[in-house]
């Protein structure tokens, strides 16, 4: 655990701060895949349906001021997900990806989703709205 957190901290210090939504999402993807790699797990690949479902959820949470996992199944299938099992982690208030990941790694349920070897696809979104920063990561398997 200490080695994983130390490696994670070193990795995030090496990353630059992205100014675009695409850069933030890429940084989050790279960080998650690095952590998964250190745990002996395969990398995650972006999926358009999961990316769209994640964006819609992050935007809704940021604009309407809530933080939850409501409607996950409906969201992913509405936007075209045709894979198998899904999982989700959200972060509210973290203004950067490493703060969100740090919180997830220190929460048993979120950590379990992040390090679940069953998943091989992901949708990631960050949105900043009236209620602040919101991150959504949706995992799935194809």
GROMACS .gro file of C-alpha atoms in nm:
model
  142
    1UNK     CA    1   0.000   0.000   0.000
    2UNK     CA    2   0.277   0.245   0.094
    3UNK     CA    3   0.472   0.166  -0.224
    4UNK     CA    4   0.161   0.211  -0.438
    5UNK     CA    5   0.081   0.549  -0.279
    6UNK     CA    6   0.444   0.663  -0.301
    7UNK     CA    7   0.461   0.560  -0.667
    8UNK     CA    8   0.130   0.734  -0.731
    9UNK     CA    9   0.254   1.057  -0.569
   10UNK     CA   10   0.575   1.045  -0.773
   11UNK     CA   11   0.377   0.981  -1.091
   12UNK     CA   12   0.139   1.271  -1.041
   13UNK     CA   13   0.422   1.512  -0.973
   14UNK     CA   14   0.564   1.422  -1.313
   15UNK     CA   15   0.242   1.514  -1.492
   16UNK     CA   16   0.178   1.862  -1.623
   17UNK     CA   17  -0.142   2.050  -1.549
   18UNK     CA   18  -0.373   2.034  -1.847
   19UNK     CA   19  -0.577   2.339  -1.936
   20UNK     CA   20  -0.827   2.170  -2.164
   21UNK     CA   21  -1.095   1.916  -2.086
   22UNK     CA   22  -0.920   1.669  -2.316
   23UNK     CA   23  -0.590   1.715  -2.132
   24UNK     CA   24  -0.758   1.663  -1.793
   25UNK     CA   25  -0.923   1.344  -1.914
   26UNK     CA   26  -0.600   1.215  -2.066
   27UNK     CA   27  -0.412   1.288  -1.742
   28UNK     CA   28  -0.676   1.102  -1.540
   29UNK     CA   29  -0.665   0.807  -1.782
   30UNK     CA   30  -0.285   0.792  -1.769
   31UNK     CA   31  -0.284   0.809  -1.389
   32UNK     CA   32  -0.547   0.536  -1.352
   33UNK     CA   33  -0.366   0.310  -1.599
   34UNK     CA   34  -0.034   0.368  -1.418
   35UNK     CA   35  -0.189   0.270  -1.085
   36UNK     CA   36  -0.353  -0.036  -1.242
   37UNK     CA   37  -0.024  -0.134  -1.405
   38UNK     CA   38   0.156  -0.116  -1.069
   39UNK     CA   39  -0.110  -0.350  -0.931
   40UNK     CA   40  -0.050  -0.596  -1.218
   41UNK     CA   41  -0.374  -0.510  -1.400
   42UNK     CA   42  -0.439  -0.437  -1.766
   43UNK     CA   43  -0.494  -0.090  -1.898
   44UNK     CA   44  -0.834   0.061  -1.965
   45UNK     CA   45  -0.942   0.179  -2.311
   46UNK     CA   46  -1.180   0.465  -2.379
   47UNK     CA   47  -1.529   0.375  -2.489
   48UNK     CA   48  -1.747   0.640  -2.659
   49UNK     CA   49  -2.070   0.534  -2.488
   50UNK     CA   50  -1.908   0.534  -2.144
   51UNK     CA   51  -1.737   0.867  -2.215
   52UNK     CA   52  -2.071   1.026  -2.309
   53UNK     CA   53  -2.249   0.880  -2.006
   54UNK     CA   54  -1.968   1.006  -1.780
   55UNK     CA   55  -1.984   1.355  -1.931
   56UNK     CA   56  -2.361   1.381  -1.893
   57UNK     CA   57  -2.335   1.275  -1.528
   58UNK     CA   58  -2.046   1.512  -1.444
   59UNK     CA   59  -2.226   1.802  -1.610
   60UNK     CA   60  -2.552   1.727  -1.429
   61UNK     CA   61  -2.380   1.703  -1.091
   62UNK     CA   62  -2.180   2.023  -1.148
   63UNK     CA   63  -2.472   2.229  -1.273
   64UNK     CA   64  -2.743   2.099  -1.041
   65UNK     CA   65  -2.532   2.062  -0.726
   66UNK     CA   66  -2.550   1.695  -0.638
   67UNK     CA   67  -2.299   1.412  -0.599
   68UNK     CA   68  -2.418   1.053  -0.641
   69UNK     CA   69  -2.430   0.747  -0.865
   70UNK     CA   70  -2.797   0.774  -0.957
   71UNK     CA   71  -2.917   0.631  -1.286
   72UNK     CA   72  -2.591   0.459  -1.384
   73UNK     CA   73  -2.744   0.171  -1.578
   74UNK     CA   74  -2.997   0.389  -1.755
   75UNK     CA   75  -2.724   0.637  -1.851
   76UNK     CA   76  -2.479   0.388  -1.998
   77UNK     CA   77  -2.740   0.198  -2.197
   78UNK     CA   78  -2.905   0.520  -2.320
   79UNK     CA   79  -2.574   0.626  -2.472
   80UNK     CA   80  -2.506   0.295  -2.643
   81UNK     CA   81  -2.312   0.074  -2.401
   82UNK     CA   82  -2.334  -0.285  -2.520
   83UNK     CA   83  -2.076  -0.447  -2.298
   84UNK     CA   84  -2.092  -0.633  -1.972
   85UNK     CA   85  -2.080  -0.531  -1.606
   86UNK     CA   86  -2.026  -0.169  -1.516
   87UNK     CA   87  -1.902   0.026  -1.215
   88UNK     CA   88  -1.867   0.393  -1.136
   89UNK     CA   89  -1.669   0.626  -0.915
   90UNK     CA   90  -1.740   0.998  -0.878
   91UNK     CA   91  -1.559   1.280  -0.707
   92UNK     CA   92  -1.709   1.612  -0.606
   93UNK     CA   93  -1.495   1.913  -0.528
   94UNK     CA   94  -1.157   1.783  -0.647
   95UNK     CA   95  -1.012   2.046  -0.877
   96UNK     CA   96  -0.753   1.808  -1.026
   97UNK     CA   97  -0.726   1.442  -1.110
   98UNK     CA   98  -0.466   1.352  -0.849
   99UNK     CA   99  -0.684   1.483  -0.565
  100UNK     CA  100  -0.975   1.274  -0.692
  101UNK     CA  101  -0.757   0.963  -0.727
  102UNK     CA  102  -0.603   1.010  -0.383
  103UNK     CA  103  -0.953   1.018  -0.232
  104UNK     CA  104  -1.060   0.710  -0.429
  105UNK     CA  105  -0.752   0.510  -0.326
  106UNK     CA  106  -0.833   0.586   0.038
  107UNK     CA  107  -1.195   0.472   0.010
  108UNK     CA  108  -1.234   0.091   0.009
  109UNK     CA  109  -1.534   0.081  -0.227
  110UNK     CA  110  -1.387   0.329  -0.474
  111UNK     CA  111  -1.047   0.160  -0.458
  112UNK     CA  112  -1.212  -0.175  -0.534
  113UNK     CA  113  -1.370  -0.035  -0.852
  114UNK     CA  114  -1.049   0.139  -0.958
  115UNK     CA  115  -0.845  -0.181  -0.916
  116UNK     CA  116  -1.100  -0.427  -1.050
  117UNK     CA  117  -0.922  -0.642  -1.309
  118UNK     CA  118  -1.249  -0.740  -1.475
  119UNK     CA  119  -1.284  -0.400  -1.641
  120UNK     CA  120  -1.109  -0.317  -1.968
  121UNK     CA  121  -1.297  -0.007  -2.089
  122UNK     CA  122  -1.359   0.328  -1.931
  123UNK     CA  123  -1.542   0.657  -1.973
  124UNK     CA  124  -1.394   0.957  -1.791
  125UNK     CA  125  -1.526   1.309  -1.754
  126UNK     CA  126  -1.449   1.626  -1.564
  127UNK     CA  127  -1.690   1.918  -1.555
  128UNK     CA  128  -1.673   2.249  -1.371
  129UNK     CA  129  -2.008   2.416  -1.315
  130UNK     CA  130  -2.204   2.622  -1.065
  131UNK     CA  131  -2.155   2.361  -0.791
  132UNK     CA  132  -1.783   2.317  -0.857
  133UNK     CA  133  -1.570   2.037  -0.996
  134UNK     CA  134  -1.719   1.696  -1.070
  135UNK     CA  135  -1.537   1.385  -1.194
  136UNK     CA  136  -1.704   1.068  -1.320
  137UNK     CA  137  -1.528   0.746  -1.413
  138UNK     CA  138  -1.738   0.461  -1.550
  139UNK     CA  139  -1.582   0.117  -1.594
  140UNK     CA  140  -1.705  -0.165  -1.817
  141UNK     CA  141  -1.597  -0.478  -1.997
  142UNK     CA  142  -1.624  -0.565  -2.365
   0.00000   0.00000   0.00000
